[in-house]
Coordinates of C-alpha atoms and ligand atoms in Angstrom, one line a residue:
M1 CA 124.7 95.6 33.2
F2 CA 124.3 92.3 31.4
K3 CA 120.8 91.4 31.9
E4 CA 119.8 89.9 28.8
D5 CA 123.4 88.6 28.1
T6 CA 124.3 85.7 29.1
I7 CA 127.4 83.6 27.8
A8 CA 128.4 80.3 26.8
A9 CA 131.6 79.2 25.7
I10 CA 133.8 75.5 26.0
T11 CA 136.5 76.7 28.1
T12 CA 138.9 73.5 27.5
G13 CA 141.2 72.9 24.8
I14 CA 139.3 71.9 21.3
S15 CA 141.3 68.5 21.3
N16 CA 139.3 65.0 22.9
A17 CA 140.6 64.7 26.6
G18 CA 139.3 63.2 29.6
V19 CA 137.1 66.3 31.0
G20 CA 136.1 69.2 29.1
I21 CA 134.4 72.5 30.5
I22 CA 131.4 74.5 29.2
R23 CA 131.2 78.2 31.0
I24 CA 127.8 79.6 31.1
S25 CA 127.8 83.3 32.3
G26 CA 125.1 85.5 33.1
D27 CA 122.0 86.5 35.1
R28 CA 120.3 83.3 33.1
A29 CA 123.2 80.9 33.5
C30 CA 121.5 78.8 36.4
E31 CA 117.9 79.1 34.4
I32 CA 119.5 78.1 31.3
T33 CA 121.8 75.3 33.2
D34 CA 118.6 73.7 34.6
R35 CA 117.1 73.4 31.5
V36 CA 119.8 70.7 30.1
F37 CA 120.9 69.7 33.4
Q38 CA 119.3 67.5 35.9
A39 CA 121.4 66.7 39.1
E40 CA 120.9 62.9 40.5
N41 CA 119.4 64.1 43.6
K42 CA 116.7 65.9 42.2
K43 CA 116.0 68.8 44.9
K44 CA 119.3 70.4 43.2
K45 CA 119.4 73.1 41.0
A46 CA 121.6 75.3 39.7
S47 CA 119.7 78.2 41.0
N48 CA 118.8 76.7 44.4
M49 CA 122.0 75.5 44.9
K50 CA 124.6 77.3 46.9
S51 CA 127.7 79.4 45.5
Y52 CA 130.9 77.4 45.0
T53 CA 128.6 73.8 45.6
A54 CA 128.5 71.0 43.1
A55 CA 125.9 68.2 41.7
F56 CA 126.6 65.1 40.0
G57 CA 124.0 64.3 37.1
K58 CA 123.1 64.1 33.7
I59 CA 122.7 66.5 30.6
Y60 CA 119.2 66.2 28.8
D61 CA 118.6 67.7 25.3
G62 CA 114.6 67.2 25.6
D63 CA 114.3 63.2 26.2
D64 CA 118.0 62.3 24.7
L65 CA 121.0 61.6 27.4
I66 CA 123.8 63.7 26.0
D67 CA 126.0 62.7 28.7
E68 CA 127.2 62.8 32.5
S69 CA 128.5 66.0 33.9
I70 CA 129.5 67.3 37.3
L71 CA 127.8 70.9 37.4
L72 CA 129.1 73.3 39.5
V73 CA 128.1 76.6 40.3
M74 CA 129.3 79.9 41.6
K75 CA 127.2 83.3 42.0
A76 CA 127.5 87.0 41.8
P77 CA 129.2 88.7 42.9
H78 CA 132.7 86.6 43.8
T79 CA 133.5 84.9 40.4
Y80 CA 135.6 85.3 37.2
T81 CA 133.1 87.2 35.5
C82 CA 131.5 88.5 38.5
E83 CA 128.1 87.5 37.2
D84 CA 126.6 83.9 37.9
V85 CA 129.1 81.1 36.3
C86 CA 127.6 77.5 35.8
E87 CA 130.4 75.5 34.9
L88 CA 129.6 71.9 33.4
Q89 CA 132.4 69.7 33.5
C90 CA 131.4 66.5 31.0
H91 CA 133.5 64.4 29.0
G92 CA 135.7 65.9 26.8
G93 CA 135.4 64.9 23.2
I94 CA 135.3 67.4 20.4
V95 CA 131.8 66.4 19.1
V96 CA 129.7 65.8 22.6
L97 CA 131.3 69.2 23.7
R98 CA 130.2 70.8 21.1
K99 CA 126.9 69.4 21.5
I100 CA 126.6 70.5 25.2
L101 CA 127.4 73.9 24.1
D102 CA 124.5 74.0 21.2
L103 CA 122.4 72.4 23.6
V104 CA 123.2 75.5 26.0
L105 CA 123.0 78.2 23.1
R106 CA 119.3 76.8 22.2
N107 CA 118.5 77.0 25.4
G108 CA 118.8 81.0 25.9
A109 CA 122.9 81.9 25.9
R110 CA 124.9 83.0 23.3
A111 CA 128.1 82.4 22.2
A112 CA 130.9 84.0 24.7
E113 CA 133.1 86.3 22.4
P114 CA 137.1 85.5 22.2
G115 CA 138.0 86.9 25.4
E116 CA 134.7 87.9 27.1
F117 CA 134.8 86.3 30.1
T118 CA 137.8 88.1 31.3
K119 CA 136.3 91.0 29.5
R120 CA 133.5 90.8 31.9
A121 CA 135.6 90.5 35.0
F122 CA 137.3 94.0 33.6
L123 CA 133.8 95.3 33.5
G124 CA 132.9 94.5 36.7
G125 CA 135.6 96.0 38.2
R126 CA 137.4 92.6 39.9
I127 CA 140.7 93.0 37.6
D128 CA 142.4 95.8 35.6
M129 CA 143.8 95.7 32.5
S130 CA 146.6 94.7 33.0
Q131 CA 146.0 91.7 35.2
A132 CA 143.6 91.1 32.2
E133 CA 146.3 91.4 30.1
S134 CA 148.2 89.0 32.1
V135 CA 145.2 86.1 31.7
M136 CA 146.4 85.4 28.5
S137 CA 150.0 85.6 28.9
L138 CA 149.9 83.4 31.4
I139 CA 147.9 80.9 29.2
N140 CA 150.0 81.5 26.0
A141 CA 153.1 81.1 28.4
K142 CA 156.4 79.3 27.0
N143 CA 158.5 79.1 29.6
D144 CA 159.0 79.4 33.7
F145 CA 160.0 82.9 33.8
A146 CA 156.5 84.0 31.1
V147 CA 154.6 82.1 33.9
R148 CA 156.4 84.0 36.8
T149 CA 155.7 87.1 35.3
S150 CA 152.0 86.6 34.0
V151 CA 150.8 85.6 37.6
D152 CA 152.6 88.3 39.3
Q153 CA 150.9 90.6 37.3
L154 CA 147.8 88.8 37.7
Q155 CA 148.3 89.3 41.2
G156 CA 148.3 92.7 40.8
R157 CA 151.9 93.8 41.1
L158 CA 152.2 96.2 37.8
K159 CA 148.8 97.5 38.5
N160 CA 149.8 98.1 42.4
T161 CA 152.7 100.0 41.1
I162 CA 151.5 102.0 38.6
V163 CA 148.3 103.2 41.2
N164 CA 151.1 103.8 43.6
M165 CA 152.6 106.6 40.9
R166 CA 149.3 107.6 39.7
E167 CA 147.9 108.6 43.4
K168 CA 151.4 110.5 44.3
I169 CA 150.9 112.0 40.9
L170 CA 147.1 113.0 41.2
Y171 CA 147.6 114.3 44.9
N172 CA 149.9 116.2 43.4
V173 CA 147.6 118.2 40.3
A174 CA 145.0 118.5 43.2
F175 CA 146.9 120.2 45.4
I176 CA 148.2 122.0 42.6
E177 CA 144.1 123.1 41.5
S178 CA 143.1 123.5 45.7
A179 CA 145.7 126.3 45.9
L180 CA 144.9 127.9 42.9
D181 CA 141.2 128.2 43.5
D182 CA 142.0 128.6 47.6
P183 CA 145.0 130.5 48.3
E184 CA 144.3 131.6 51.6
H185 CA 144.2 127.6 52.9
Y186 CA 146.7 126.2 50.4
S187 CA 150.1 127.9 50.2
L188 CA 152.5 127.1 46.9
D189 CA 155.8 128.2 48.4
G190 CA 158.7 125.9 47.7
F191 CA 156.1 123.0 46.6
P192 CA 158.1 123.4 42.7
D193 CA 161.1 121.6 44.3
K194 CA 159.0 119.0 46.6
L195 CA 157.5 117.8 43.5
R196 CA 160.6 118.5 41.5
M197 CA 161.7 115.3 43.8
I198 CA 158.1 113.7 44.0
I199 CA 158.2 113.5 40.1
D200 CA 162.2 112.7 39.4
D201 CA 161.5 109.5 42.0
I202 CA 158.4 108.5 39.6
L203 CA 160.4 109.3 36.5
I204 CA 163.0 107.0 37.8
Q205 CA 160.8 103.9 38.6
V206 CA 158.7 104.5 34.9
E207 CA 162.7 104.3 33.0
G208 CA 163.6 101.3 35.2
L209 CA 160.2 99.7 34.5
I210 CA 161.0 100.5 30.8
N211 CA 164.8 99.2 30.9
T212 CA 163.0 95.8 31.8
F213 CA 161.1 95.6 28.5
D214 CA 163.8 94.3 26.5
N215 CA 165.1 91.1 28.8
G216 CA 161.6 90.7 30.0
K217 CA 160.2 90.0 26.3
I218 CA 163.4 88.2 25.5
L219 CA 162.9 86.2 28.3
S220 CA 159.1 85.8 28.2
E221 CA 159.0 85.2 24.0
G222 CA 162.5 83.8 23.4
I223 CA 165.4 84.7 21.2
N224 CA 164.0 84.3 17.7
T225 CA 166.9 82.3 15.8
V226 CA 167.9 80.9 13.0
I227 CA 170.5 78.0 12.3
V228 CA 172.5 78.0 9.1
G229 CA 175.8 76.1 7.3
K230 CA 176.2 73.7 4.9
P231 CA 174.5 70.3 4.7
N232 CA 176.3 67.8 7.0
A233 CA 177.5 70.3 8.9
G234 CA 175.6 68.6 12.1
K235 CA 172.4 71.5 11.9
S236 CA 169.5 69.2 12.3
S237 CA 172.2 67.3 15.4
L238 CA 172.6 70.7 17.0
L239 CA 168.6 71.1 16.9
N240 CA 168.6 67.9 18.2
M241 CA 171.0 68.9 21.4
F242 CA 168.9 71.4 22.3
V243 CA 166.0 69.5 21.9
G244 CA 167.2 66.5 24.2
E245 CA 167.9 69.7 27.0
D246 CA 163.9 69.5 27.7
R247 CA 162.0 67.2 25.4
A248 CA 158.8 67.6 27.2
I249 CA 158.9 71.7 26.1
V250 CA 159.6 71.2 22.5
T251 CA 156.5 72.3 20.5
D252 CA 156.0 72.8 17.0
M253 CA 155.4 77.0 16.3
A254 CA 152.3 77.8 14.2
G255 CA 153.0 78.6 10.3
T256 CA 155.6 76.4 9.8
T257 CA 156.6 75.7 6.2
R258 CA 157.3 71.6 5.1
D259 CA 160.9 73.2 4.5
T260 CA 162.1 74.5 7.4
L261 CA 161.4 72.8 11.2
S262 CA 160.5 75.7 14.2
E263 CA 161.3 74.0 17.4
I264 CA 161.0 76.2 20.7
V265 CA 163.3 75.0 23.2
N266 CA 164.1 76.1 27.1
V267 CA 168.0 75.8 27.6
R268 CA 169.1 77.2 30.7
G269 CA 166.0 79.5 31.2
I270 CA 166.3 81.0 27.6
T271 CA 163.7 80.2 25.2
L272 CA 165.2 79.6 21.4
N273 CA 162.0 79.9 19.0
I274 CA 164.5 78.0 16.2
I275 CA 163.9 77.8 12.7
D276 CA 166.1 75.2 11.5
T277 CA 166.9 75.1 7.8
A278 CA 167.9 71.4 7.9
G279 CA 164.8 70.2 6.0
I280 CA 165.4 72.2 2.9
R281 CA 165.7 69.6 0.2
E282 CA 169.1 69.6 -2.1
T283 CA 168.8 70.7 -5.5
D284 CA 171.2 71.8 -8.0
D285 CA 170.5 75.4 -7.2
L286 CA 174.0 76.1 -5.4
V287 CA 172.6 78.6 -3.0
E288 CA 169.5 76.5 -2.1
K289 CA 172.5 73.8 -1.6
I290 CA 174.1 75.4 0.8
G291 CA 171.1 76.2 3.1
V292 CA 170.6 79.7 3.1
D293 CA 168.2 80.5 0.3
K294 CA 165.1 79.9 2.2
A295 CA 166.4 80.7 5.2
I296 CA 167.5 83.9 4.2
K297 CA 163.8 85.2 5.0
S298 CA 164.3 83.6 8.6
V299 CA 167.4 85.4 8.9
D300 CA 166.8 89.3 8.5
K301 CA 164.2 88.6 11.3
A302 CA 166.2 86.3 13.6
D303 CA 167.6 88.1 16.5
L304 CA 170.8 85.3 16.4
V305 CA 172.3 83.3 13.7
L306 CA 173.9 80.0 15.1
Y307 CA 176.3 79.4 11.8
V308 CA 177.4 75.8 11.4
V309 CA 180.7 74.3 10.2
D310 CA 182.1 71.2 10.2
G311 CA 185.0 71.6 12.0
S312 CA 186.8 68.6 10.1
V313 CA 186.9 70.0 6.9
E314 CA 188.2 73.5 5.2
L315 CA 186.6 76.1 5.2
D316 CA 185.2 76.7 1.3
E317 CA 183.3 79.5 -1.0
N318 CA 180.2 77.9 0.1
D319 CA 180.9 79.3 3.3
Q320 CA 181.8 82.6 2.5
R321 CA 178.7 83.0 0.5
I322 CA 177.0 81.9 3.4
I323 CA 178.9 85.0 6.0
E324 CA 178.1 87.2 2.8
K325 CA 174.4 86.5 3.8
I326 CA 175.1 87.1 7.4
R327 CA 177.7 89.6 8.1
D328 CA 175.3 92.2 9.5
K329 CA 173.5 89.9 12.0
N330 CA 174.0 88.9 15.3
V331 CA 176.1 85.7 14.4
I332 CA 177.7 83.1 16.8
V333 CA 179.9 80.8 14.7
I334 CA 179.9 76.9 15.6
I335 CA 182.7 74.7 14.8
N336 CA 180.9 71.9 15.2
K337 CA 182.5 68.2 15.6
S338 CA 185.1 68.8 18.1
D339 CA 185.3 65.8 18.8
L340 CA 186.9 65.2 16.1
E341 CA 190.4 66.4 14.7
I342 CA 189.7 69.7 13.5
K343 CA 190.5 71.7 10.6
I344 CA 189.5 75.4 11.4
E345 CA 190.9 77.9 13.2
R346 CA 189.0 79.9 15.1
D347 CA 191.3 83.2 13.4
A348 CA 190.3 82.2 10.0
I349 CA 186.2 82.7 10.9
C350 CA 187.1 85.7 12.6
R351 CA 189.1 87.3 9.5
Y352 CA 186.0 86.9 7.6
I353 CA 183.3 87.7 10.4
D354 CA 183.2 89.7 13.1
A355 CA 181.2 87.2 15.5
E356 CA 181.1 84.9 18.2
V357 CA 182.8 81.5 17.9
I358 CA 183.3 78.7 19.8
Q359 CA 183.9 74.6 19.4
L360 CA 181.2 71.9 20.4
S361 CA 180.4 68.7 19.2
A362 CA 176.6 68.5 18.4
M363 CA 176.9 64.8 18.9
T364 CA 178.2 64.4 22.6
G365 CA 177.1 67.7 23.7
D366 CA 180.8 68.8 24.7
G367 CA 181.1 72.6 24.6
S368 CA 177.8 73.0 24.5
E369 CA 177.6 74.8 28.3
E370 CA 179.8 77.8 26.3
L371 CA 177.4 78.3 24.0
Y372 CA 174.8 78.8 26.8
D373 CA 177.4 81.3 28.4
M374 CA 177.9 83.1 25.5
L375 CA 173.8 83.5 25.0
N376 CA 173.2 84.5 28.3
K377 CA 176.4 87.1 27.8
M378 CA 174.9 88.0 24.4
F379 CA 171.6 88.6 25.7
F380 CA 171.3 89.2 29.0
E381 CA 174.6 91.0 29.5
G382 CA 175.9 87.7 31.7
S383 CA 173.0 88.1 34.3
L384 CA 170.2 86.2 33.6
S385 CA 168.3 86.2 36.5
Y386 CA 164.9 87.6 37.6
N387 CA 164.5 86.5 40.8
D388 CA 162.3 89.8 42.1
Q389 CA 162.3 92.2 39.5
L390 CA 159.4 93.4 38.3
Y391 CA 159.2 93.1 34.5
I392 CA 157.2 94.9 31.6
T393 CA 156.4 92.0 28.7
N394 CA 153.9 93.7 27.2
A395 CA 154.8 96.3 24.0
R396 CA 151.5 98.5 25.1
H397 CA 152.7 98.8 28.8
K398 CA 156.0 100.0 27.5
N399 CA 154.6 102.7 25.0
E400 CA 152.5 104.0 27.7
L401 CA 155.1 104.2 29.6
V402 CA 157.4 105.7 27.5
C403 CA 154.4 108.6 27.1
T404 CA 154.6 108.9 30.8
K405 CA 158.6 109.2 30.8
N406 CA 158.5 111.9 28.1
A407 CA 155.2 114.1 29.9
L408 CA 157.2 113.7 33.4
K409 CA 160.2 114.9 31.9
K410 CA 158.6 118.2 30.6
V411 CA 157.1 118.6 34.3
I412 CA 160.8 118.6 35.4
E413 CA 161.6 121.2 32.8
S414 CA 158.9 123.0 33.6
I415 CA 160.0 123.0 37.4
D416 CA 163.8 123.9 36.1
M417 CA 162.6 126.9 33.9
G418 CA 160.2 128.7 36.5
M419 CA 156.9 128.0 34.9
E420 CA 153.3 128.7 36.6
E421 CA 152.3 125.9 38.9
D422 CA 149.0 125.2 36.6
F423 CA 151.3 124.8 33.6
F424 CA 152.6 121.6 35.4
S425 CA 149.4 119.9 35.7
I426 CA 148.8 119.4 32.5
D427 CA 151.6 117.6 31.6
M428 CA 151.2 115.5 35.3
M429 CA 148.2 114.9 33.8
D430 CA 149.2 113.5 30.7
A431 CA 151.1 110.9 32.4
Y432 CA 149.0 110.2 34.8
E433 CA 146.2 108.9 32.0
H434 CA 149.3 107.2 30.0
L435 CA 149.7 105.5 33.4
G436 CA 146.0 105.0 33.9
L437 CA 145.6 103.1 30.1
I438 CA 147.8 100.7 31.2
I439 CA 145.2 99.4 34.2
G440 CA 142.2 100.7 32.0
E441 CA 141.3 103.6 34.0
T442 CA 140.2 106.8 32.5
A443 CA 141.5 109.9 34.5
R444 CA 138.9 113.5 34.1
D445 CA 136.5 111.5 36.7
D446 CA 139.3 110.4 39.4
L447 CA 140.7 114.0 39.8
A448 CA 137.2 115.4 40.1
D449 CA 136.6 112.6 42.8
K450 CA 140.2 113.0 44.8
I451 CA 139.5 117.3 45.1
F452 CA 135.8 117.2 46.6
K453 CA 136.9 114.4 49.0
D454 CA 140.5 115.4 49.8
F455 CA 140.9 119.1 49.8
C456 CA 137.4 121.3 49.6
M457 CA 136.5 119.9 53.4
G458 CA 133.5 121.7 54.5
K459 CA 132.8 123.5 51.4
Ligands
GDP501 P1 173.0 69.0 8.6 O1 172.7 68.2 7.0 O2 173.5 70.1 8.7 O3 171.3 69.1 9.2 O4 174.0 67.9 9.3 P2 173.9 66.4 10.1 O5 173.3 67.2 11.5 O6 172.6 66.0 9.7 O7 174.7 65.8 10.6 C1 175.5 65.4 9.8 C2 176.4 64.4 9.5 O8 176.9 64.5 10.6 C3 176.1 62.9 10.7 O9 176.1 61.7 10.2 C4 175.8 63.3 12.0 O10 175.6 62.3 12.5 C5 177.4 64.0 11.9 N1 177.7 65.0 13.0 C6 177.0 66.1 13.6 N2 177.4 66.7 14.6 C7 178.4 65.4 14.9 C8 179.6 66.5 15.7 O11 179.4 67.1 16.9 N3 180.6 65.1 15.6 C9 180.3 64.0 14.3 N4 181.7 63.4 14.6 N5 179.3 63.7 13.7 C10 178.6 64.7 13.8

């Protein structure tokens, strides 16, 4: 399939590191590697090495030594891409890796497009579409949950569920078609009742999967959170409190401005993507001064607003201005500085805004438990647990499942209305195809195969 097309790329991150890997995949992978890599044991060549063996050697550009390297040879079909794959483990400097990649390209490989190795794994039939997608979600995972659901998916858990549902649908469509073609051998008496039970079962499964999406997405992607409040209320301190929970995982988010800080923090299994407005510069402009102006765009997009008030001083008109801006959002009001004498009553705040209110001290961390419990309650109905459930975290999968659900509902309607059997098959095939799109399969050829194989014995 890829006869002339051997691809190569740096597969490790583009940063200076101890080791960097160049991956070469395709029919000419060994031949190209042999041109640039010389094993210490001169008899060893990528083309004559056994699959899954390694050799130490050097990479040369003509007579120029570029780097020392360990070559790992993996031969088709049992490789990531299902093709011959050679990986050169080199020193991980950006310049040296680029030089080696350039050398490999000059010797006959083409630069791989993004995702092309995984695409080849899919086209080679080693993984389905949902597994291919899980590779990316695993690489981009922000927390344990995302790692676990991605690995689950990579192992084929979603695929197996989908394949199982599709088989049931296909079997029954094939049965209907065979019965219509060959009524002498296949009877449709009582069939609609049986079919209704089967479709009901699948529908429950599909709806169950759809229902995991909102939680699954928020668990894997995180809650987009904005912290607002007047200067000195304790916004930065609150952020530091979160950060202190898990310093190692805090990362800068892409696309941030100098005025707003963004952090990803994991607290008790919940990921918060926090846009902190504490870095907003002080100006004479009152609205900007109270820390909402620049935040307002973020507030619009936020799943959650954490409104911090300094509990040691009374509310004033600036607080009212802030409340005006966040009134319609999902808000937790945090009465901060609970270690000092608190001058603000919860009820005073509830008079202005319909929100959850808690007291804590961002400085000492006292009260943080209550905040985490509240997040759990707000976003997961207090049941943040994801033990063994199969979660949908990919919007494309959810959309296909919704289409599947609609099609299955039509099948049930048709059965209940006593329509002819061939009427059901159209919507059943629609459901089958939408499910197939999740795993990247087409439908009609399979149907033909199934009918010939299972139903038309001896003909
Ligand atoms: P921001 O301007 O809203 O980001 O507020 P900061 O986080 O910079 O805090 C302003 C001041 O309040 C700092 O001096 C903090 O040390 C102090 N502060 C913040 N949180 C607390 C708290 O829980 N208790 C006490 N006593 N002081 C706090």
